[in-house]
Each structure stands twice: as C-alpha cells, then as structure tokens.
Amino acid sequence: MKRSKTLTILLMLALSVMLAIAGCGSSAGTTQEAAGTDSTATTEGAATDKAAAAEATDQKEAEATEATSGASETVGYTPLDQLQESYDIVIIGGGGAGMTAALEAKAAGMNPVIFEKMEAAGGNTLKSSSGMNASETKFQKEQGIEDSNDLFFEETLKGGHDTNNQEMLRYFVDNSASAIDWLDSQGITLDNITITGGMKEKRTHRPTDGSAVGQYLVSGLVADVQEQGIPLFVNADVKEITQENGQASGVKVVFDGSDEKTISAGAVIVATGGFGANQELIKQYRPDLEGYVTTNQPGSTGDGITMIEALGGTTVDMDQIQVHPTVNQEKSYLIGEVVRGEGGILVDKEGNRFVNEMDTRDNVTAAITKLDNRESYLIFDSGVKSRAKAIEQYEKMGLVQAGETVEALAEQIGLPAEGLKATLDTWNASVAAKKDAAFGRETGMDNDLSGAPYYAVKIGPGIHYTMGGVKINNNTEVLNTAGEAIPGLYAAGEVTGGLHGQNRIGGNSVAEIVIFGREAGVKASEFVKGNQ
Ligand code: ADP
C-alpha cells in the first residue's frame, strides 16, 4: 500500500489534534489499557511487552510532535465544499468501526461518506493499547499457537459472567481470523501476539513492533479511507437520523457548529462509539458512578444511542460500565497495569496497603472506592520505573512525585512516613518470602521495592468503557423493541451492546469494531443494492 510522506504527516497531525482534544497528552495510546477485565493475568512477560509497546509509542509521539508543528488543524480531511446532498451510505462516526464499515462499503461499489463530529478521526479507538483478539489466525499458526474459536468463545463467555449475547459472540469468534486477514490486506498487520486477562492462549494481535494498537490502526484506516477516496468530514456533528416510510433515509448534520444540512442516503450506519464521556447518561444508568472521571475522548457521548432510540431502537446492558482502578484524577489519565505488574503497590492515606493490587479491575476498583475520597497512591521504586517505560510519559505529564528515601516521598505526598516505611518493609519481606500474607497477591512480585529513589502517583477509579448499547443482530441491523430490524439502519462498535455482557475482555473491543464494522459495511451495501 502506498503511503506518501505528506500523508504520514497529515495523519500524525490528525492524531495529535485528536489527542490534544482528548486532553490526554500526545500519547494517550501509550498507556491506555483498552485491556479488559480479569487482568490478574498481567504476567511479567505481558508487563514487559506492554512496557516495550509504551516505549515504541513514545517514539511515535515524538515524531508526531515534530511532524505537526505549524500545520493547520483539519488538513487532510474532506473540505466542506465537496459535500454532496446524497450518498449511498452515511456513516456516523469516524472511529475504528466507522472507517472499517466505509472501506467495506466502498469495496462493494458504494459511495459512502463518514461524518465525524470531532476535529479529527479516531475516537476512543485511538486510545486502545492491548491489541485485537482473534483465534485460529494465520499468525497464530505461523507462531505455533494452538488456539480455537471454541476456546475463544468459552473464555469470552466466562469473562462476561455468562451474560454475553451468545449469537453475537459466535459470529464474533468465527469471523475473527478473517478480520485479521482483511486488516493485513489493507496494510494493517497485527502479527505480534500476546495475552490479556482471562485467556489461556495468546490471541491478542498487535503491530509487529509491539506498540499500542490504537494509533497504528487508526492511522492505517485513515490512510486507506483517503486512498479509496472516501469522503471523511470532521467537525460534522450528526444530530438526527431521518426516516421515510419507516426506513432510515439520511441524517441532519451540523458542520462547524452552525451550518445544518440534511443529507439523504440509502442506508445509515451508526458507529458513534460509547457514552463514557456523557456524565448525564452515566448518572442515569449508574448513579453510583456520578462524578467519576473518564478516560474517554470527549466525543463519546452516546449520541448514536439517543438517535437510534428516537427511531424505535432498543438498548441492552446500559448499566454495564467498565471502571478502571488506576486513573490519575486531575488529568483523567489512565495509569497502566504495567506499573503494578512490575511490582508497584497501592496504599491508602495512612500509607497502608488495602487490596491485592493484581486482583481483577472490578475488585481493585471496589476496594479503592471504599477509601476516603476514593483516593489511593500507587507506590514504586526506581526498579519498577526502569522496567515500565510508560512511567516516563507519566513523569512528563507531571503525574509522578519522587523522594530520595521512603520518608522523603511520604513527606512529599503528605502520608505518615512511619506508616509508609512499615508498609514497604512488610511488602519487601513478602516479596522475599514469595507470600503476601495480608492480601494474597501472587503476581507482580518478582522484584521488591528497595531501589531509591521512590515514586508515587495519585490515582482513583475512572470510567473506561461502556459495554451496553443498542441492540443489533448478526447482520448489524438495529433492532426495535419487538426485535425487528429497522430497515436501512445499521450499527457497529462500542455503540452496540450485548457482545461483552457484564465484563469485557481486554483486546475484544478492537476485534468487535473490525468484525462488526466490516459486516455493517457489507450488509448496508446489500440493502442499498436491493433497493436500487
Ligand atoms: P468505535 O470503537 O465503536 O469505532 P470510537 O469511539 O472509536 O468508537 O469512534 C466513534 C466516533 O464517533 C468518535 O470519533 C466520535 O467522536 C464520533 N461521534 C460520536 N457522536 C457523533 C455524532 N453525533 N456525529 C458524528 N460523529 C460522532
């Protein structure tokens, strides 16, 4: 696939603008763990891989910064004067699912358009790090990994506490390998395979260099969309899906905050992502999460859900929201599990440990939530810092506090020095004995915390991913309350619900957007052709 230097620069620009908007610093993808749930399996190997990934992404960040200085913000996207009144297919949302759907629609001979409400494409997809889960892939076979679609099915179902939509899940696992092949054919090669929590086999596919999947995937998809001549409008906020004779017929979209246009289409694909940045919706479905910070980009406001409900569509699992335990509250920045995986511990305001830091996300979150102000400190030493490269990024962002001694660190962060010192002494003895009598931690204990200087990051839980959403079938048709498809209306990605049930496994969100995004592009195209 041809990639000109100019295009690369434009893509870097797009990515950095997006990240700036997200308020996450320019390498949010570095440390965001789209990784799921039962993360007790953050093994030392995985932790090291993640550190390497973070390092590679830091490099990208430096390049992006270099490439973007002085450029204007929306270069590379379709200018408004090229807007048509009508398209075969309107795709709402320029994240992973939307761009994937657009590429399949174009391949089917359609004339699709993508409307993205933010200043750049990418959505939350840009922030994903773990990779893309898939089973029975050519890359697994080449690397001697014995996996099966059935095992992938079983483990995802177990991870979701048996609440996943099993029809969707079956389709998902059975089409995962072909999705990896399809990406490869688009110049997006995910052949470096690792493992995330809740799995027995390595099936999390990452870029060759082990870097975070989100930036690589988004820049690849944007390049492909541009190469295919698919119009991608940014600052294009879709407000309503129009209907004629009970069939989706187009959208009302506001450009640049004021210029409203009605665009007609033979079909509409909703790929607007989740609602993790919409405090009102969060409060409505999960009053207990009111006021939590979010790791989501600001465009994740659940617009697609509201628009689909207005057409009679229905939702599922809306109260199933994944909360990540270690998010810096001031900058809403996710502190990756690698820091704990490499040996970090969590302490309360007395300097005491209070949980097995390597327990599942929900359990660690629950323990932090019981503390005063939901505040905890992640404590580590210079050894952890050298093994978890992502920490350099946290330092650049001003999130890390340091002390030459444990006492100095305690003073710096306002914890009782004696308490913190006693905690570290006990912890180091536990590491030496390979037994954590207090909380039963078993992983992330290869190294103690005895190498000065000492460090702390203040953290608390943050909203990370919305598992619920609109109900679809395996054709990605949006269903109404009677379970019937609404003609001409399709949805894919985080906007949909059901696949993950109550608990998403790390690496399954990227797989979902590619697998169901492709299907949406194919099925919407068939629908349009059938009506021509
Ligand atoms: P997914 O992973 O499902 O693709 P993402 O979060 O990556 O989800 O992408 C969804 C995209 O949809 C985001 O870039 C978001 O800004 C965009 N979006 C959300 N609501 C609208 C809307 N009303 N109009 C246009 N784009 C939207």
Short mmCIF file of N, CA and C in Angstrom, two decimals, residues 346-354 371-373 375-377 410 413-417 419-420 458:
data_model
loop_
_atom_site.label_atom_id
_atom_site.label_comp_id
_atom_site.label_asym_id
_atom_site.label_seq_id
_atom_site.Cartn_x
_atom_site.Cartn_y
_atom_site.Cartn_z
N LEU A 346 -0.39 -0.39 46.02
CA LEU A 346 -1.34 0.69 46.29
C LEU A 346 -1.45 0.89 47.79
N VAL A 347 -1.46 2.15 48.22
CA VAL A 347 -1.63 2.42 49.65
C VAL A 347 -2.72 3.47 49.86
N ASP A 348 -3.28 3.46 51.09
CA ASP A 348 -4.29 4.45 51.44
C ASP A 348 -3.63 5.66 52.10
N LYS A 349 -4.43 6.55 52.64
CA LYS A 349 -3.84 7.80 53.16
C LYS A 349 -3.03 7.59 54.44
N GLU A 350 -3.13 6.41 55.04
CA GLU A 350 -2.26 6.09 56.18
C GLU A 350 -0.96 5.43 55.72
N GLY A 351 -0.87 5.19 54.42
CA GLY A 351 0.32 4.51 53.90
C GLY A 351 0.20 3.00 53.96
N ASN A 352 -1.01 2.48 54.20
CA ASN A 352 -1.20 1.04 54.31
C ASN A 352 -1.74 0.44 53.00
N ARG A 353 -1.29 -0.76 52.69
CA ARG A 353 -1.91 -1.50 51.58
C ARG A 353 -3.33 -1.87 52.01
N PHE A 354 -4.20 -2.08 51.01
CA PHE A 354 -5.58 -2.39 51.34
C PHE A 354 -6.21 -3.41 50.40
N LEU A 371 -12.29 3.80 50.07
CA LEU A 371 -11.38 4.72 50.76
C LEU A 371 -11.94 6.14 50.78
N ASP A 372 -11.41 6.98 51.67
CA ASP A 372 -11.81 8.39 51.71
C ASP A 372 -11.56 9.02 50.36
N ASN A 373 -12.52 9.73 49.85
CA ASN A 373 -12.41 10.43 48.56
C ASN A 373 -11.98 9.52 47.40
N GLU A 375 -9.38 7.87 47.05
CA GLU A 375 -8.01 8.26 46.72
C GLU A 375 -7.01 7.22 47.18
N SER A 376 -6.07 6.91 46.32
CA SER A 376 -5.02 5.98 46.69
C SER A 376 -3.72 6.43 46.01
N TYR A 377 -2.61 5.94 46.54
CA TYR A 377 -1.32 6.21 45.90
C TYR A 377 -0.72 4.92 45.38
N ALA A 410 7.13 10.14 51.47
CA ALA A 410 5.93 10.25 52.32
C ALA A 410 5.65 11.72 52.63
N ILE A 413 4.20 13.56 49.59
CA ILE A 413 2.80 13.31 49.22
C ILE A 413 1.84 13.43 50.41
N GLY A 414 2.40 13.76 51.58
CA GLY A 414 1.54 14.01 52.73
C GLY A 414 1.01 12.76 53.41
N LEU A 415 1.78 11.68 53.37
CA LEU A 415 1.40 10.45 54.09
C LEU A 415 2.30 10.31 55.32
N PRO A 416 1.82 9.61 56.37
CA PRO A 416 2.70 9.41 57.52
C PRO A 416 3.92 8.56 57.15
N ALA A 417 5.11 9.11 57.40
CA ALA A 417 6.34 8.44 56.97
C ALA A 417 6.49 7.06 57.62
N GLY A 419 4.21 5.02 58.66
CA GLY A 419 3.24 4.09 58.08
C GLY A 419 3.73 3.56 56.74
N LEU A 420 4.19 4.46 55.89
CA LEU A 420 4.63 4.05 54.56
C LEU A 420 5.88 3.19 54.65
N LYS A 458 -0.79 9.60 42.34
CA LYS A 458 -2.09 9.59 43.00
C LYS A 458 -3.14 9.10 42.00
#
